[in-house]
């Protein structure tokens, strides 16, 4: 029996042709393709500036590094996220302070986030779970009242809108992921979208070793060997190979996302009536760049995972709460919703190339197991 993975990228001839064209130029590093990808992303996201990186983790690190955090300075973030979010905060020198999530959409609970603000708080970092935007109005209000930077982890949310405006077009630092299973992929990659002109130089330099010029511009010019180094920086820039894949993926995003939304609606219809299952807040998928199909299994979730595995169906847990890892178990955290949800949450196969037969098989096997 053929296995159904929980996710897989939708990649093929078009992406291969794009890689081939980069090979033919002989310039594999950061060059024209990265610039074109950044321009296309700006247009798509309706953002003033987009700077690409080689991962979302790098994008988050660079975004947070603009604050020059001291060790005891705090960033409020849900524990219910991928560990990358938290490692980026630590890499930027800050201390993560975990807040709880709302039980209906599993996004940051602004009320709890507000309770966690102290005089050491510098930033608030919402994660748009599955692609559904957090309550950005509330988060903005908290940020304004306490003079905090908002950094959005939009790794799940490429293509989503909040109240009719694209995630990535708000006056925050918004970080995207183009890793292999995210909404679009570059193989590996990330981006920071922002509106503040005064951050262009700083973010460009942090992305590329503190150097004041990008390698492509240098390559084009006489005296191209000369550059200055003006501050801290990392080797976080994107390559033209990755950007070429991203350009094709961006052009295919709408159709890939449309298929994922169609599958999610079919799952909602099939699972809505099953007593052991609770759907997440039955959101409208319009305006959503959908990353995951996640539901709550009220009892024996782990047994269901084993059963699905035996039947050749992949599933996954998004996410293991970060405060439960050894790194953070030294503190006691009061995150009751996160802890309850962690025992119930389950992600089912969702990717653009999944067939209707595969979808129906997933539904059949889940129903058999629970009824
Ligand atoms: C995937 C992911 C990241 C990290 O993205 P990379 O591009 O792999 O660095 C960060 N945050 C969340 C919530 C993610 O799902």
mmCIF file of N, CA, C and O in Angstrom, residues 24 42-43 46 69 114 143 160 164 167 172 184 207 252 261 263 271 286 333 352:
data_model
loop_
_atom_site.group_PDB
_atom_site.id
_atom_site.type_symbol
_atom_site.label_atom_id
_atom_site.label_comp_id
_atom_site.label_asym_id
_atom_site.label_seq_id
_atom_site.Cartn_x
_atom_site.Cartn_y
_atom_site.Cartn_z
ATOM 1 N N UNK A 24 23.396 27.744 -15.847
ATOM 2 C CA UNK A 24 23.974 28.218 -17.113
ATOM 3 C C UNK A 24 24.622 29.586 -16.977
ATOM 4 O O UNK A 24 25.543 29.911 -17.714
ATOM 5 N N UNK A 42 7.739 41.765 -2.769
ATOM 6 C CA UNK A 42 7.237 43.091 -2.378
ATOM 7 C C UNK A 42 5.883 43.347 -3.019
ATOM 8 O O UNK A 42 4.939 43.778 -2.361
ATOM 9 N N UNK A 43 5.808 43.082 -4.317
ATOM 10 C CA UNK A 43 4.576 43.337 -5.038
ATOM 11 C C UNK A 43 3.463 42.431 -4.516
ATOM 12 O O UNK A 43 2.366 42.880 -4.212
ATOM 13 N N UNK A 46 2.424 43.372 -1.008
ATOM 14 C CA UNK A 46 2.112 44.792 -0.850
ATOM 15 C C UNK A 46 2.936 45.379 0.291
ATOM 16 O O UNK A 46 2.432 46.097 1.162
ATOM 17 N N UNK A 69 19.252 43.388 21.779
ATOM 18 C CA UNK A 69 18.730 42.947 23.078
ATOM 19 C C UNK A 69 19.847 42.625 24.063
ATOM 20 O O UNK A 69 20.884 42.078 23.679
ATOM 21 N N UNK A 114 -0.476 40.207 27.380
ATOM 22 C CA UNK A 114 -0.430 41.506 28.059
ATOM 23 C C UNK A 114 -0.025 41.335 29.527
ATOM 24 O O UNK A 114 0.733 42.144 30.069
ATOM 25 N N UNK A 143 1.431 46.497 22.028
ATOM 26 C CA UNK A 143 2.758 46.987 21.634
ATOM 27 C C UNK A 143 2.826 48.512 21.774
ATOM 28 O O UNK A 143 3.790 49.054 22.323
ATOM 29 N N UNK A 160 -1.543 34.790 3.511
ATOM 30 C CA UNK A 160 -2.738 35.076 4.320
ATOM 31 C C UNK A 160 -2.963 36.579 4.448
ATOM 32 O O UNK A 160 -2.018 37.365 4.353
ATOM 33 N N UNK A 164 -8.367 41.919 5.390
ATOM 34 C CA UNK A 164 -8.226 42.385 4.015
ATOM 35 C C UNK A 164 -6.838 42.887 3.635
ATOM 36 O O UNK A 164 -6.626 43.292 2.493
ATOM 37 N N UNK A 167 -0.633 39.711 5.281
ATOM 38 C CA UNK A 167 0.413 39.532 6.288
ATOM 39 C C UNK A 167 1.743 39.817 5.586
ATOM 40 O O UNK A 167 2.024 39.231 4.538
ATOM 41 N N UNK A 172 5.247 46.061 10.846
ATOM 42 C CA UNK A 172 5.974 45.193 11.774
ATOM 43 C C UNK A 172 7.154 44.621 10.991
ATOM 44 O O UNK A 172 7.272 44.840 9.803
ATOM 45 N N UNK A 184 5.103 28.148 0.234
ATOM 46 C CA UNK A 184 5.928 28.040 -0.974
ATOM 47 C C UNK A 184 7.336 27.695 -0.507
ATOM 48 O O UNK A 184 7.713 28.031 0.619
ATOM 49 N N UNK A 207 22.156 40.650 7.361
ATOM 50 C CA UNK A 207 21.951 39.463 6.538
ATOM 51 C C UNK A 207 23.261 39.010 5.873
ATOM 52 O O UNK A 207 23.445 37.850 5.550
ATOM 53 N N UNK A 252 3.101 29.855 -8.751
ATOM 54 C CA UNK A 252 2.175 28.725 -8.619
ATOM 55 C C UNK A 252 1.393 28.750 -7.307
ATOM 56 O O UNK A 252 0.565 27.867 -7.058
ATOM 57 N N UNK A 261 -6.887 24.336 0.234
ATOM 58 C CA UNK A 261 -8.120 24.807 0.883
ATOM 59 C C UNK A 261 -9.286 23.879 0.559
ATOM 60 O O UNK A 261 -10.130 23.592 1.413
ATOM 61 N N UNK A 263 -9.089 20.675 -0.041
ATOM 62 C CA UNK A 263 -8.916 19.457 0.761
ATOM 63 C C UNK A 263 -9.324 19.720 2.212
ATOM 64 O O UNK A 263 -10.018 18.904 2.834
ATOM 65 N N UNK A 271 -15.142 15.362 9.030
ATOM 66 C CA UNK A 271 -14.817 15.169 10.451
ATOM 67 C C UNK A 271 -15.733 15.948 11.388
ATOM 68 O O UNK A 271 -15.713 15.724 12.604
ATOM 69 N N UNK A 286 -11.127 31.488 2.940
ATOM 70 C CA UNK A 286 -10.896 32.641 2.074
ATOM 71 C C UNK A 286 -9.826 33.524 2.712
ATOM 72 O O UNK A 286 -9.844 33.699 3.920
ATOM 73 N N UNK A 333 6.093 27.073 34.289
ATOM 74 C CA UNK A 333 5.283 27.941 33.452
ATOM 75 C C UNK A 333 3.822 27.562 33.657
ATOM 76 O O UNK A 333 3.500 26.385 33.774
ATOM 77 N N UNK A 352 -0.370 20.139 -1.821
ATOM 78 C CA UNK A 352 -1.066 20.502 -3.058
ATOM 79 C C UNK A 352 -1.293 19.310 -3.990
ATOM 80 O O UNK A 352 -2.303 19.263 -4.694
#
